mmCIF file of C-alpha atoms in Angstrom:
data_model
loop_
_atom_site.group_PDB
_atom_site.id
_atom_site.type_symbol
_atom_site.label_atom_id
_atom_site.label_comp_id
_atom_site.label_asym_id
_atom_site.label_seq_id
_atom_site.Cartn_x
_atom_site.Cartn_y
_atom_site.Cartn_z
ATOM 1 C CA LYS X 20 -182.543 246.202 -30.031
ATOM 2 C CA MET X 21 -182.802 242.517 -29.111
ATOM 3 C CA LYS X 22 -180.379 242.940 -26.191
ATOM 4 C CA ARG X 23 -182.543 245.796 -24.827
ATOM 5 C CA LEU X 24 -185.658 243.737 -25.173
ATOM 6 C CA PHE X 25 -184.378 240.820 -23.207
ATOM 7 C CA SER X 26 -182.161 242.602 -20.677
ATOM 8 C CA ILE X 27 -185.205 242.555 -18.369
ATOM 9 C CA ALA X 28 -184.654 238.885 -17.726
ATOM 10 C CA SER X 29 -181.172 239.456 -16.324
ATOM 11 C CA ILE X 30 -182.384 242.466 -14.400
ATOM 12 C CA ALA X 31 -185.153 240.430 -12.811
ATOM 13 C CA LEU X 32 -182.594 237.703 -11.887
ATOM 14 C CA ALA X 33 -180.266 240.268 -10.365
ATOM 15 C CA ALA X 34 -183.174 241.796 -8.402
ATOM 16 C CA ALA X 35 -184.181 238.404 -7.049
ATOM 17 C CA LEU X 36 -180.580 237.726 -5.970
ATOM 18 C CA VAL X 37 -180.235 241.139 -4.343
ATOM 19 C CA CYS X 38 -183.546 240.767 -2.518
ATOM 20 C CA SER X 39 -182.483 237.346 -1.237
ATOM 21 C CA SER X 40 -179.224 238.643 0.070
ATOM 22 C CA LEU X 41 -180.834 241.635 1.724
ATOM 23 C CA GLY X 42 -183.275 239.406 3.550
ATOM 24 C CA ALA X 43 -180.606 237.008 4.789
ATOM 25 C CA GLY X 44 -179.350 239.060 7.713
ATOM 26 C CA ARG X 45 -180.488 238.998 11.345
ATOM 27 C CA ALA X 46 -183.971 240.274 12.180
ATOM 28 C CA GLY X 47 -184.139 243.989 12.646
ATOM 29 C CA ALA X 48 -180.831 244.622 10.958
ATOM 30 C CA GLU X 49 -180.533 247.870 9.014
ATOM 31 C CA PHE X 50 -179.531 247.589 5.367
ATOM 32 C CA THR X 51 -178.341 250.203 2.870
ATOM 33 C CA VAL X 52 -180.241 249.949 -0.383
ATOM 34 C CA GLY X 53 -177.928 250.456 -3.287
ATOM 35 C CA ASN X 54 -175.827 248.707 -5.891
ATOM 36 C CA PRO X 55 -174.330 245.490 -4.501
ATOM 37 C CA ASP X 56 -170.695 244.566 -4.915
ATOM 38 C CA THR X 57 -170.743 242.572 -8.152
ATOM 39 C CA SER X 58 -166.949 242.068 -8.424
ATOM 40 C CA ASP X 59 -167.342 238.248 -7.962
ATOM 41 C CA TRP X 60 -170.360 237.918 -10.216
ATOM 42 C CA PHE X 61 -170.160 235.931 -13.459
ATOM 43 C CA VAL X 62 -170.821 237.777 -16.709
ATOM 44 C CA TRP X 63 -173.876 236.344 -18.473
ATOM 45 C CA GLU X 64 -174.516 237.026 -22.135
ATOM 46 C CA MET X 65 -177.634 235.908 -24.057
ATOM 47 C CA PRO X 66 -176.655 232.713 -25.976
ATOM 48 C CA ASP X 67 -176.493 232.770 -29.723
ATOM 49 C CA ASP X 68 -179.988 231.659 -30.711
ATOM 50 C CA GLU X 69 -178.933 229.520 -33.684
ATOM 51 C CA LEU X 70 -176.327 227.690 -31.573
ATOM 52 C CA ALA X 71 -178.664 227.320 -28.592
ATOM 53 C CA MET X 72 -181.456 225.556 -30.485
ATOM 54 C CA GLY X 73 -181.365 221.874 -29.867
ATOM 55 C CA THR X 74 -179.183 222.136 -26.802
ATOM 56 C CA ALA X 75 -179.882 221.672 -23.094
ATOM 57 C CA ILE X 76 -181.153 225.300 -22.863
ATOM 58 C CA ASP X 77 -183.679 224.825 -25.635
ATOM 59 C CA ALA X 78 -187.175 224.118 -24.268
ATOM 60 C CA SER X 79 -189.026 224.358 -27.577
ATOM 61 C CA PHE X 80 -189.596 220.613 -27.562
ATOM 62 C CA PHE X 81 -192.405 221.281 -25.070
ATOM 63 C CA LEU X 82 -194.410 223.130 -27.739
ATOM 64 C CA ASP X 83 -197.130 221.410 -29.698
ATOM 65 C CA ALA X 84 -196.858 222.989 -33.122
ATOM 66 C CA PRO X 85 -198.613 224.507 -34.915
ATOM 67 C CA ALA X 86 -200.728 226.415 -32.478
ATOM 68 C CA GLY X 87 -204.391 225.886 -33.157
ATOM 69 C CA LYS X 88 -204.161 222.425 -34.603
ATOM 70 C CA HIS X 89 -206.492 221.059 -31.897
ATOM 71 C CA GLY X 90 -209.246 223.563 -32.755
ATOM 72 C CA PHE X 91 -210.603 226.418 -30.699
ATOM 73 C CA ALA X 92 -210.188 226.496 -26.926
ATOM 74 C CA GLN X 93 -212.817 226.943 -24.224
ATOM 75 C CA ALA X 94 -212.946 226.933 -20.483
ATOM 76 C CA VAL X 95 -214.187 223.690 -18.959
ATOM 77 C CA GLY X 96 -214.218 224.119 -15.202
ATOM 78 C CA GLU X 97 -210.669 225.027 -14.292
ATOM 79 C CA ASP X 98 -209.234 223.576 -17.505
ATOM 80 C CA ILE X 99 -208.678 224.994 -20.990
ATOM 81 C CA VAL X 100 -209.833 222.376 -23.445
ATOM 82 C CA PHE X 101 -209.621 222.321 -27.198
ATOM 83 C CA GLU X 102 -212.360 221.127 -29.566
ATOM 84 C CA ASP X 103 -210.756 217.703 -29.911
ATOM 85 C CA GLY X 104 -210.572 217.226 -26.154
ATOM 86 C CA GLU X 105 -206.912 218.093 -25.725
ATOM 87 C CA ARG X 106 -206.137 220.120 -22.647
ATOM 88 C CA ILE X 107 -203.399 222.744 -22.391
ATOM 89 C CA ARG X 108 -201.419 224.524 -19.706
ATOM 90 C CA LEU X 109 -200.257 227.956 -20.627
ATOM 91 C CA TRP X 110 -196.849 229.420 -19.757
ATOM 92 C CA GLY X 111 -196.548 232.862 -21.266
ATOM 93 C CA THR X 112 -194.752 236.137 -21.658
ATOM 94 C CA ASN X 113 -195.537 239.716 -22.757
ATOM 95 C CA VAL X 114 -194.357 241.321 -25.981
ATOM 96 C CA VAL X 115 -194.745 244.987 -25.339
ATOM 97 C CA MET X 116 -195.030 248.248 -27.398
ATOM 98 C CA GLN X 117 -192.432 248.587 -30.200
ATOM 99 C CA ALA X 118 -191.281 244.996 -29.803
ATOM 100 C CA ASN X 119 -194.367 243.984 -31.776
ATOM 101 C CA PHE X 120 -193.362 246.151 -34.708
ATOM 102 C CA MET X 121 -189.750 245.235 -35.421
ATOM 103 C CA THR X 122 -188.275 244.189 -38.781
ATOM 104 C CA LYS X 123 -189.063 240.738 -40.046
ATOM 105 C CA PRO X 124 -185.610 239.351 -39.303
ATOM 106 C CA GLU X 125 -185.870 240.707 -35.741
ATOM 107 C CA LEU X 126 -189.351 239.209 -35.302
ATOM 108 C CA GLU X 127 -188.008 235.879 -36.530
ATOM 109 C CA LYS X 128 -185.251 235.976 -33.951
ATOM 110 C CA LEU X 129 -187.680 237.013 -31.255
ATOM 111 C CA ALA X 130 -190.033 234.139 -32.134
ATOM 112 C CA ASP X 131 -187.177 231.648 -31.913
ATOM 113 C CA ARG X 132 -186.054 233.021 -28.622
ATOM 114 C CA ILE X 133 -189.539 232.795 -27.168
ATOM 115 C CA ALA X 134 -189.950 229.258 -28.436
ATOM 116 C CA ARG X 135 -186.591 228.282 -26.938
ATOM 117 C CA THR X 136 -187.795 229.416 -23.503
ATOM 118 C CA GLY X 137 -190.714 227.013 -23.742
ATOM 119 C CA PHE X 138 -193.379 229.732 -23.604
ATOM 120 C CA ASN X 139 -196.531 228.598 -25.390
ATOM 121 C CA ILE X 140 -198.505 231.871 -25.348
ATOM 122 C CA VAL X 141 -197.628 235.477 -26.059
ATOM 123 C CA ARG X 142 -199.598 238.467 -24.794
ATOM 124 C CA PHE X 143 -199.690 241.208 -27.421
ATOM 125 C CA HIS X 144 -199.488 244.193 -25.041
ATOM 126 C CA HIS X 145 -199.562 247.996 -25.490
ATOM 127 C CA LEU X 146 -200.246 247.883 -29.239
ATOM 128 C CA ASP X 147 -202.173 251.163 -28.875
ATOM 129 C CA ILE X 148 -199.771 253.374 -26.981
ATOM 130 C CA ASN X 149 -198.539 256.520 -28.768
ATOM 131 C CA ARG X 150 -195.251 256.822 -26.868
ATOM 132 C CA ALA X 151 -193.617 254.270 -29.161
ATOM 133 C CA ASP X 152 -194.245 252.619 -32.505
ATOM 134 C CA ASN X 153 -197.808 251.343 -32.341
ATOM 135 C CA ILE X 154 -200.669 249.826 -34.333
ATOM 136 C CA PHE X 155 -201.703 253.246 -35.637
ATOM 137 C CA GLY X 156 -198.277 254.170 -37.087
ATOM 138 C CA GLU X 157 -194.646 254.929 -36.432
ATOM 139 C CA GLY X 158 -193.755 257.912 -34.349
ATOM 140 C CA PRO X 159 -196.402 260.683 -33.894
ATOM 141 C CA ILE X 160 -199.810 259.502 -34.933
ATOM 142 C CA SER X 161 -202.664 261.531 -36.572
ATOM 143 C CA THR X 162 -205.538 259.218 -35.584
ATOM 144 C CA THR X 163 -206.447 256.136 -33.578
ATOM 145 C CA ARG X 164 -209.548 255.479 -35.760
ATOM 146 C CA GLN X 165 -207.631 253.546 -38.371
ATOM 147 C CA LEU X 166 -205.008 250.801 -38.005
ATOM 148 C CA ASP X 167 -201.858 251.387 -40.027
ATOM 149 C CA PRO X 168 -201.546 248.635 -42.668
ATOM 150 C CA VAL X 169 -197.723 248.525 -42.400
ATOM 151 C CA GLN X 170 -197.798 248.155 -38.646
ATOM 152 C CA LEU X 171 -200.590 245.597 -38.854
ATOM 153 C CA ASP X 172 -198.614 243.598 -41.378
ATOM 154 C CA LYS X 173 -195.739 243.289 -38.847
ATOM 155 C CA VAL X 174 -198.126 241.999 -36.203
ATOM 156 C CA HIS X 175 -199.625 239.530 -38.676
ATOM 157 C CA TYR X 176 -196.168 238.277 -39.625
ATOM 158 C CA PHE X 177 -195.156 237.871 -35.954
ATOM 159 C CA MET X 178 -198.395 235.924 -35.342
ATOM 160 C CA SER X 179 -197.603 233.524 -38.187
ATOM 161 C CA LEU X 180 -194.149 232.900 -36.696
ATOM 162 C CA LEU X 181 -195.555 232.165 -33.308
ATOM 163 C CA LYS X 182 -198.292 229.929 -34.654
ATOM 164 C CA GLU X 183 -195.806 227.908 -36.672
ATOM 165 C CA ARG X 184 -193.780 227.300 -33.481
ATOM 166 C CA GLY X 185 -196.822 226.222 -31.375
ATOM 167 C CA ILE X 186 -197.272 229.555 -29.522
ATOM 168 C CA TYR X 187 -200.765 230.909 -28.882
ATOM 169 C CA PHE X 188 -201.997 234.513 -28.801
ATOM 170 C CA TYR X 189 -203.415 236.599 -26.019
ATOM 171 C CA MET X 190 -204.665 239.965 -27.369
ATOM 172 C CA ASP X 191 -205.069 243.160 -25.329
ATOM 173 C CA LEU X 192 -207.465 245.703 -26.777
ATOM 174 C CA LEU X 193 -207.753 248.964 -24.772
ATOM 175 C CA VAL X 194 -204.505 249.519 -22.888
ATOM 176 C CA MET X 195 -202.956 253.033 -23.334
ATOM 177 C CA ARG X 196 -204.945 254.441 -26.251
ATOM 178 C CA PRO X 197 -204.779 258.293 -26.139
ATOM 179 C CA GLY X 198 -207.915 260.410 -26.175
ATOM 180 C CA ASP X 199 -206.467 263.770 -27.173
ATOM 181 C CA ILE X 200 -205.912 263.181 -30.921
ATOM 182 C CA PRO X 201 -207.843 266.063 -32.543
ATOM 183 C CA ALA X 202 -208.730 264.084 -35.670
ATOM 184 C CA ASP X 203 -210.451 261.395 -33.581
ATOM 185 C CA GLY X 204 -213.028 263.911 -32.383
ATOM 186 C CA ILE X 205 -213.427 262.408 -28.924
ATOM 187 C CA ILE X 206 -215.571 264.551 -26.658
ATOM 188 C CA ASP X 207 -213.429 266.062 -23.894
ATOM 189 C CA GLY X 208 -210.671 263.595 -24.984
ATOM 190 C CA ASP X 209 -207.959 265.647 -23.256
ATOM 191 C CA THR X 210 -209.562 264.781 -19.841
ATOM 192 C CA LEU X 211 -209.400 261.017 -20.356
ATOM 193 C CA GLY X 212 -205.822 260.028 -19.930
ATOM 194 C CA LEU X 213 -204.121 257.123 -21.578
ATOM 195 C CA GLY X 214 -206.391 254.115 -21.747
ATOM 196 C CA TRP X 215 -209.560 256.108 -20.943
ATOM 197 C CA LYS X 216 -209.539 254.419 -17.511
ATOM 198 C CA ALA X 217 -212.933 253.831 -15.907
ATOM 199 C CA THR X 218 -214.719 256.198 -18.314
ATOM 200 C CA SER X 219 -214.331 253.704 -21.147
ATOM 201 C CA VAL X 220 -216.382 251.182 -19.239
ATOM 202 C CA PHE X 221 -219.676 253.175 -19.416
ATOM 203 C CA ALA X 222 -219.452 256.062 -21.970
ATOM 204 C CA PRO X 223 -221.343 255.018 -25.132
ATOM 205 C CA ASN X 224 -219.150 256.974 -27.483
ATOM 206 C CA LEU X 225 -215.981 255.365 -26.052
ATOM 207 C CA ILE X 226 -217.502 251.937 -26.245
ATOM 208 C CA GLU X 227 -218.315 252.426 -29.914
ATOM 209 C CA LEU X 228 -214.712 253.485 -30.584
ATOM 210 C CA GLN X 229 -213.483 250.283 -28.855
ATOM 211 C CA LYS X 230 -215.787 248.192 -31.007
ATOM 212 C CA GLU X 231 -214.513 249.975 -34.120
ATOM 213 C CA TYR X 232 -210.884 249.151 -33.131
ATOM 214 C CA ALA X 233 -211.698 245.542 -32.381
ATOM 215 C CA GLU X 234 -213.529 245.045 -35.635
ATOM 216 C CA GLN X 235 -210.583 246.301 -37.596
ATOM 217 C CA LEU X 236 -208.082 244.154 -35.622
ATOM 218 C CA PHE X 237 -210.146 240.923 -35.764
ATOM 219 C CA THR X 238 -211.495 241.033 -39.291
ATOM 220 C CA ALA X 239 -208.341 241.996 -41.154
ATOM 221 C CA PRO X 240 -207.137 238.892 -43.158
ATOM 222 C CA ASN X 241 -203.655 237.707 -42.228
ATOM 223 C CA PRO X 242 -201.795 237.153 -45.497
ATOM 224 C CA TYR X 243 -199.185 234.963 -43.656
ATOM 225 C CA ILE X 244 -201.745 232.453 -42.268
ATOM 226 C CA LEU X 245 -203.835 230.638 -44.870
ATOM 227 C CA ASP X 246 -206.759 228.237 -44.532
ATOM 228 C CA GLU X 247 -207.186 224.987 -46.466
ATOM 229 C CA ASN X 248 -208.454 226.892 -49.461
ATOM 230 C CA GLY X 249 -205.442 229.194 -49.453
ATOM 231 C CA ASP X 250 -207.389 232.220 -48.196
ATOM 232 C CA PRO X 251 -205.945 234.588 -45.574
ATOM 233 C CA VAL X 252 -207.375 233.974 -42.079
ATOM 234 C CA PRO X 253 -208.610 236.846 -39.975
ATOM 235 C CA LEU X 254 -207.851 236.847 -36.296
ATOM 236 C CA LYS X 255 -211.524 236.223 -35.415
ATOM 237 C CA ASP X 256 -211.300 232.832 -37.195
ATOM 238 C CA GLU X 257 -207.806 231.935 -35.849
ATOM 239 C CA PRO X 258 -207.801 229.067 -33.314
ATOM 240 C CA ALA X 259 -204.329 230.148 -32.090
ATOM 241 C CA LEU X 260 -206.148 233.192 -30.530
ATOM 242 C CA ILE X 261 -206.867 231.776 -27.095
ATOM 243 C CA ALA X 262 -207.596 234.875 -24.950
ATOM 244 C CA VAL X 263 -208.768 238.526 -25.355
ATOM 245 C CA GLN X 264 -208.587 241.200 -22.702
ATOM 246 C CA ILE X 265 -211.090 243.986 -23.466
ATOM 247 C CA HIS X 266 -209.746 246.477 -20.886
ATOM 248 C CA ASN X 267 -206.295 246.448 -19.333
ATOM 249 C CA GLU X 268 -206.151 247.376 -15.653
ATOM 250 C CA ASN X 269 -209.508 249.059 -15.849
ATOM 251 C CA SER X 270 -212.604 249.039 -13.668
ATOM 252 C CA ILE X 271 -215.577 251.161 -12.738
ATOM 253 C CA PHE X 272 -214.266 250.920 -9.134
ATOM 254 C CA GLN X 273 -211.182 252.876 -10.089
ATOM 255 C CA ILE X 274 -213.215 256.063 -10.030
ATOM 256 C CA SER X 275 -212.229 258.249 -7.050
ATOM 257 C CA ALA X 276 -213.274 261.743 -6.050
ATOM 258 C CA ASN X 277 -212.863 264.304 -8.864
ATOM 259 C CA GLU X 278 -211.344 261.735 -11.198
ATOM 260 C CA ILE X 279 -213.967 262.396 -13.879
ATOM 261 C CA THR X 280 -213.417 266.054 -14.640
ATOM 262 C CA SER X 281 -215.502 266.270 -17.761
ATOM 263 C CA PRO X 282 -219.119 267.410 -17.173
ATOM 264 C CA TYR X 283 -220.090 265.348 -20.200
ATOM 265 C CA TYR X 284 -218.834 262.012 -18.846
ATOM 266 C CA LEU X 285 -219.788 262.859 -15.206
ATOM 267 C CA GLY X 286 -223.342 263.475 -16.441
ATOM 268 C CA ILE X 287 -223.457 260.103 -18.189
ATOM 269 C CA PHE X 288 -222.076 258.316 -15.102
ATOM 270 C CA THR X 289 -224.506 260.052 -12.763
ATOM 271 C CA GLN X 290 -227.506 259.291 -14.907
ATOM 272 C CA LEU X 291 -226.542 255.608 -15.189
ATOM 273 C CA PHE X 292 -226.105 255.335 -11.462
ATOM 274 C CA ASN X 293 -229.453 257.052 -10.785
ATOM 275 C CA ASP X 294 -231.149 254.701 -13.274
ATOM 276 C CA TRP X 295 -229.594 251.724 -11.550
ATOM 277 C CA LEU X 296 -230.912 252.910 -8.158
ATOM 278 C CA LYS X 297 -234.410 253.360 -9.551
ATOM 279 C CA ASN X 298 -234.404 249.880 -11.010
ATOM 280 C CA LYS X 299 -233.026 248.302 -7.807
ATOM 281 C CA TYR X 300 -235.407 249.791 -5.308
ATOM 282 C CA ALA X 301 -239.162 249.823 -5.614
ATOM 283 C CA THR X 302 -239.671 253.000 -3.537
ATOM 284 C CA ARG X 303 -237.797 256.093 -2.418
ATOM 285 C CA GLU X 304 -238.091 254.819 1.204
ATOM 286 C CA GLU X 305 -236.338 251.565 0.293
ATOM 287 C CA LEU X 306 -233.531 253.488 -1.357
ATOM 288 C CA GLU X 307 -233.073 255.779 1.617
ATOM 289 C CA ALA X 308 -233.089 252.863 4.004
ATOM 290 C CA ALA X 309 -230.342 251.136 2.029
ATOM 291 C CA TRP X 310 -228.182 254.181 1.438
ATOM 292 C CA HIS X 311 -228.920 256.181 4.576
#
């Protein structure tokens, strides 16, 4: 499983090398896109993590552990500055889908490997997708209205490992959440598509569901991270949480012709747009002059 998770690094390197070689010929030359001749390539295997720590390929010494020790972060101009005045530069990676829900030994190995690369922030991505193990359960899910405690425990444990090593958190909220789970009772949910793109920006019922999800995620105490009194710390009070993305790859401007197929959501959108026009222009004549 770990080899699969990190094979992307070697794939990216190979792609870069191939692209470089393809672009090295004379201008206008025709190239055949396909597998290159790799007979003279060196075999590269992921180093043993325990043996690699402390060697020349270990960049964990860049990390300032534990994450959050300087207090909460805020934007000051172009800088990210902690409460004590310390500034930080972030160099991060994604941990995607089922990689967030592995066994504890696997998560420990993953945390070590991320630390060894020198990354100081991890983006928790695709927690809500139902095509793999997710925050709502393993395998097929019956609802997205309730976080699965076993799955959440894995995320909490992973967070504690990262924090201990000096690695901050970047949380994605709505990414690929399905809308067609019958028990969720979402109006015309089968028309939404994964992530409820565009519609989730303006539909009140979908906004409330997003708030419900965020409240569960941010208020659940993490039993692996304790405060000075020995009490579990919820994510909302965790200074290692440095960024939150409310919508992933989502915008009202994504709406194209016939994309909203539900009369219910189309009606909401149309009414909101008409209300905006009425508020923007004092008279019908001004509106017509602006919109022809």
